[in-house]
PDB file of C-alpha atoms in Angstrom:
ATOM      1  CA  THR A   1       0.061  -0.194   0.043  1.00 54.00           C
ATOM      2  CA  TRP A   2       1.427   3.784  -0.195  1.00 54.00           C
ATOM      3  CA  THR A   3       1.504   4.160   3.271  1.00 59.00           C
ATOM      4  CA  THR A   4       4.098   2.050   3.632  1.00 63.00           C
ATOM      5  CA  SER A   5       6.002   2.099   0.136  1.00 68.00           C
ATOM      6  CA  PRO A   6       7.695   5.295  -0.435  1.00 72.00           C
ATOM      7  CA  LEU A   7       7.716   4.790  -4.370  1.00 72.00           C
ATOM      8  CA  LEU A   8       4.069   4.422  -4.313  1.00 73.00           C
ATOM      9  CA  THR A   9       3.573   7.444  -2.099  1.00 75.00           C
ATOM     10  CA  SER A  10       5.903   9.614  -4.613  1.00 77.00           C
ATOM     11  CA  LEU A  11       3.822   8.008  -7.363  1.00 77.00           C
ATOM     12  CA  MET A  12       0.682   8.931  -5.987  1.00 78.00           C
ATOM     13  CA  MET A  13       2.014  12.953  -5.327  1.00 80.00           C
ATOM     14  CA  MET A  14       2.824  12.950  -8.749  1.00 80.00           C
ATOM     15  CA  THR A  15      -0.862  11.863 -10.064  1.00 80.00           C
ATOM     16  CA  LEU A  16      -2.541  14.481  -8.181  1.00 80.00           C
ATOM     17  CA  LEU A  17      -0.355  17.105  -9.103  1.00 80.00           C
ATOM     18  CA  SER A  18      -0.770  15.573 -12.743  1.00 80.00           C
ATOM     19  CA  LEU A  19      -4.436  15.976 -11.792  1.00 78.00           C
ATOM     20  CA  GLY A  20      -3.600  19.967 -10.871  1.00 78.00           C
ATOM     21  CA  GLY A  21      -2.034  20.391 -14.325  1.00 78.00           C
ATOM     22  CA  LEU A  22       1.499  20.913 -13.973  1.00 76.00           C
ATOM     23  CA  PRO A  23       3.078  21.595 -17.182  1.00 76.00           C
ATOM     24  CA  PRO A  24       5.630  18.414 -17.257  1.00 72.00           C
ATOM     25  CA  LEU A  25       2.654  16.128 -16.332  1.00 75.00           C
ATOM     26  CA  THR A  26      -0.161  14.971 -18.319  1.00 75.00           C
ATOM     27  CA  GLY A  27      -2.670  16.445 -16.655  1.00 78.00           C
ATOM     28  CA  PHE A  28      -1.561  19.812 -18.519  1.00 80.00           C
ATOM     29  CA  LEU A  29      -2.375  19.197 -21.970  1.00 80.00           C
ATOM     30  CA  PRO A  30      -6.283  18.935 -21.757  1.00 82.00           C
ATOM     31  CA  LYS A  31      -5.954  22.419 -19.790  1.00 85.00           C
ATOM     32  CA  TRP A  32      -3.625  23.969 -22.210  1.00 86.00           C
ATOM     33  CA  LEU A  33      -5.698  22.785 -25.508  1.00 86.00           C
ATOM     34  CA  THR A  34      -8.727  23.864 -24.354  1.00 89.00           C
ATOM     35  CA  LEU A  35      -7.035  27.396 -23.097  1.00 91.00           C
ATOM     36  CA  GLU A  36      -5.519  27.602 -26.595  1.00 91.00           C
ATOM     37  CA  GLU A  37      -8.959  27.290 -28.281  1.00 92.00           C
ATOM     38  CA  LEU A  38     -10.751  29.655 -26.252  1.00 93.00           C
ATOM     39  CA  LEU A  39      -8.391  32.138 -27.008  1.00 94.00           C
ATOM     40  CA  THR A  40      -8.657  31.468 -30.502  1.00 94.00           C
ATOM     41  CA  GLN A  41     -11.981  31.719 -30.408  1.00 94.00           C
ATOM     42  CA  ASN A  42     -11.711  35.075 -28.783  1.00 94.00           C
ATOM     43  CA  MET A  43     -13.519  33.759 -25.368  1.00 94.00           C
ATOM     44  CA  THR A  44     -10.753  35.744 -23.211  1.00 93.00           C
ATOM     45  CA  PRO A  45     -12.737  36.185 -20.511  1.00 95.00           C
ATOM     46  CA  LEU A  46     -13.974  32.556 -19.967  1.00 94.00           C
ATOM     47  CA  ALA A  47     -10.332  31.555 -20.762  1.00 93.00           C
ATOM     48  CA  THR A  48      -9.161  33.720 -17.809  1.00 94.00           C
ATOM     49  CA  THR A  49     -11.743  32.110 -15.310  1.00 94.00           C
ATOM     50  CA  LEU A  50     -10.829  28.535 -16.672  1.00 90.00           C
ATOM     51  CA  ALA A  51      -7.079  30.038 -15.695  1.00 89.00           C
ATOM     52  CA  VAL A  52      -8.350  31.198 -12.067  1.00 91.00           C
ATOM     53  CA  ALA A  53     -10.135  27.851 -11.639  1.00 89.00           C
ATOM     54  CA  THR A  54      -7.247  25.843 -12.481  1.00 86.00           C
ATOM     55  CA  LEU A  55      -4.920  27.693  -9.833  1.00 87.00           C
ATOM     56  CA  LEU A  56      -7.473  26.992  -7.566  1.00 89.00           C
ATOM     57  CA  SER A  57      -7.642  23.247  -8.133  1.00 86.00           C
ATOM     58  CA  LEU A  58      -4.068  23.312  -8.174  1.00 85.00           C
ATOM     59  CA  PHE A  59      -3.743  24.527  -4.983  1.00 88.00           C
ATOM     60  CA  PHE A  60      -6.230  22.070  -3.650  1.00 88.00           C
ATOM     61  CA  TYR A  61      -4.056  18.966  -4.672  1.00 84.00           C
ATOM     62  CA  MET A  62      -0.882  20.512  -3.460  1.00 84.00           C
ATOM     63  CA  ARG A  63      -2.165  20.634  -0.173  1.00 87.00           C
ATOM     64  CA  LEU A  64      -3.547  17.398  -0.367  1.00 83.00           C
ATOM     65  CA  SER A  65      -0.255  15.826  -2.058  1.00 79.00           C
ATOM     66  CA  TYR A  66       1.525  17.812   0.936  1.00 80.00           C
ATOM     67  CA  SER A  67      -0.474  16.116   3.667  1.00 80.00           C
ATOM     68  CA  LEU A  68      -0.157  12.534   2.235  1.00 74.00           C
ATOM     69  CA  SER A  69       3.417  12.970   1.920  1.00 71.00           C
ATOM     70  CA  MET A  70       4.091  14.665   5.427  1.00 73.00           C
ATOM     71  CA  THR A  71       1.854  12.508   7.560  1.00 70.00           C
ATOM     72  CA  ILE A  72       2.438   9.244   8.618  1.00 63.00           C
ATOM     73  CA  ALA A  73      -0.162   6.472   8.771  1.00 60.00           C
ATOM     74  CA  PRO A  74      -1.163   5.238  11.855  1.00 59.00           C
ATOM     75  CA  ASN A  75       1.096   2.404  12.616  1.00 57.00           C
ATOM     76  CA  PRO A  76      -0.214  -0.808  14.960  1.00 57.00           C
ATOM     77  CA  THR A  77       3.046  -2.863  14.512  1.00 55.00           C
ATOM     78  CA  LYS A  78       6.011  -2.095  16.229  1.00 57.00           C
ATOM     79  CA  ILE A  79       8.314  -2.172  12.907  1.00 55.00           C
ATOM     80  CA  THR A  80       9.327   1.539  12.093  1.00 55.00           C
ATOM     81  CA  SER A  81      10.426   1.215   8.690  1.00 54.00           C
ATOM     82  CA  LYS A  82       8.385  -1.688   7.123  1.00 54.00           C
ATOM     83  CA  TRP A  83       9.156  -0.371   3.742  1.00 53.00           C
ATOM     84  CA  ARG A  84      12.387  -2.068   4.041  1.00 53.00           C
ATOM     85  CA  LEU A  85      10.404  -5.509   3.388  1.00 55.00           C
ATOM     86  CA  LYS A  86      10.044  -6.815   0.129  1.00 58.00           C
ATOM     87  CA  THR A  87       7.717  -5.270  -2.382  1.00 55.00           C
ATOM     88  CA  LYS A  88       4.863  -7.312  -3.819  1.00 59.00           C
ATOM     89  CA  THR A  89       4.155  -7.317  -7.528  1.00 61.00           C
ATOM     90  CA  THR A  90       1.239  -5.019  -7.521  1.00 64.00           C
ATOM     91  CA  THR A  91       3.156  -2.365  -6.164  1.00 65.00           C
ATOM     92  CA  LEU A  92       6.046  -3.093  -8.646  1.00 69.00           C
ATOM     93  CA  LEU A  93       3.429  -2.744 -11.472  1.00 72.00           C
ATOM     94  CA  LEU A  94       2.364   0.027 -10.185  1.00 69.00           C
ATOM     95  CA  SER A  95       5.407   1.878 -10.045  1.00 69.00           C
ATOM     96  CA  MET A  96       6.091   0.938 -13.556  1.00 71.00           C
ATOM     97  CA  THR A  97       2.776   1.939 -15.419  1.00 71.00           C
ATOM     98  CA  LEU A  98       2.185   5.187 -13.305  1.00 71.00           C
ATOM     99  CA  PRO A  99       4.917   7.033 -15.025  1.00 73.00           C
ATOM    100  CA  LEU A 100       3.984   6.360 -18.124  1.00 68.00           C
ATOM    101  CA  SER A 101       0.710   7.734 -17.866  1.00 69.00           C
ATOM    102  CA  ILE A 102       2.206  10.626 -15.971  1.00 69.00           C
ATOM    103  CA  MET A 103       4.461  11.664 -18.086  1.00 68.00           C
ATOM    104  CA  GLY A 104       2.975  11.513 -21.487  1.00 68.00           C
ATOM    105  CA  LEU A 105       2.858  15.325 -22.343  1.00 65.00           C
ATOM    106  CA  PRO A 106       5.921  14.636 -24.965  1.00 69.00           C
ATOM    107  CA  LEU A 107       3.304  12.744 -27.043  1.00 68.00           C
ATOM    108  CA  MET A 108       1.466  16.206 -27.600  1.00 66.00           C
ATOM    109  CA  PRO A 109       3.062  16.757 -30.855  1.00 69.00           C
ATOM    110  CA  LEU A 110       1.765  13.286 -31.751  1.00 71.00           C
ATOM    111  CA  MET A 111      -2.132  14.084 -30.861  1.00 67.00           C
ATOM    112  CA  LYS A 112      -2.548  17.449 -32.765  1.00 66.00           C
ATOM    113  CA  PRO A 113      -3.031  17.538 -36.433  1.00 63.00           C
TER     114      PRO A 113
END
């Protein structure tokens, strides 16, 4: 689980930041294309409103990822570092597939006509 694996914790944080729409991550792509199309159609007030709403959602996801990474889940056992144990295959599978979905922004030129 993400509470006992630092790799999954960092990937969860990157996923939340991708939802917030930070530029190197995949969540930035839909926001960029929407803003670009709104400005092309001369809908500047709506584009400005969308950009401000994006900043609010980014602030929310930043706070959520900060609290996720800085707080420790309740630990009923006496072992303080459970993450040093052998990881399960689901953890390895998630740690390989999440970066592929998060870092899809370099594929943007292939999507635009």
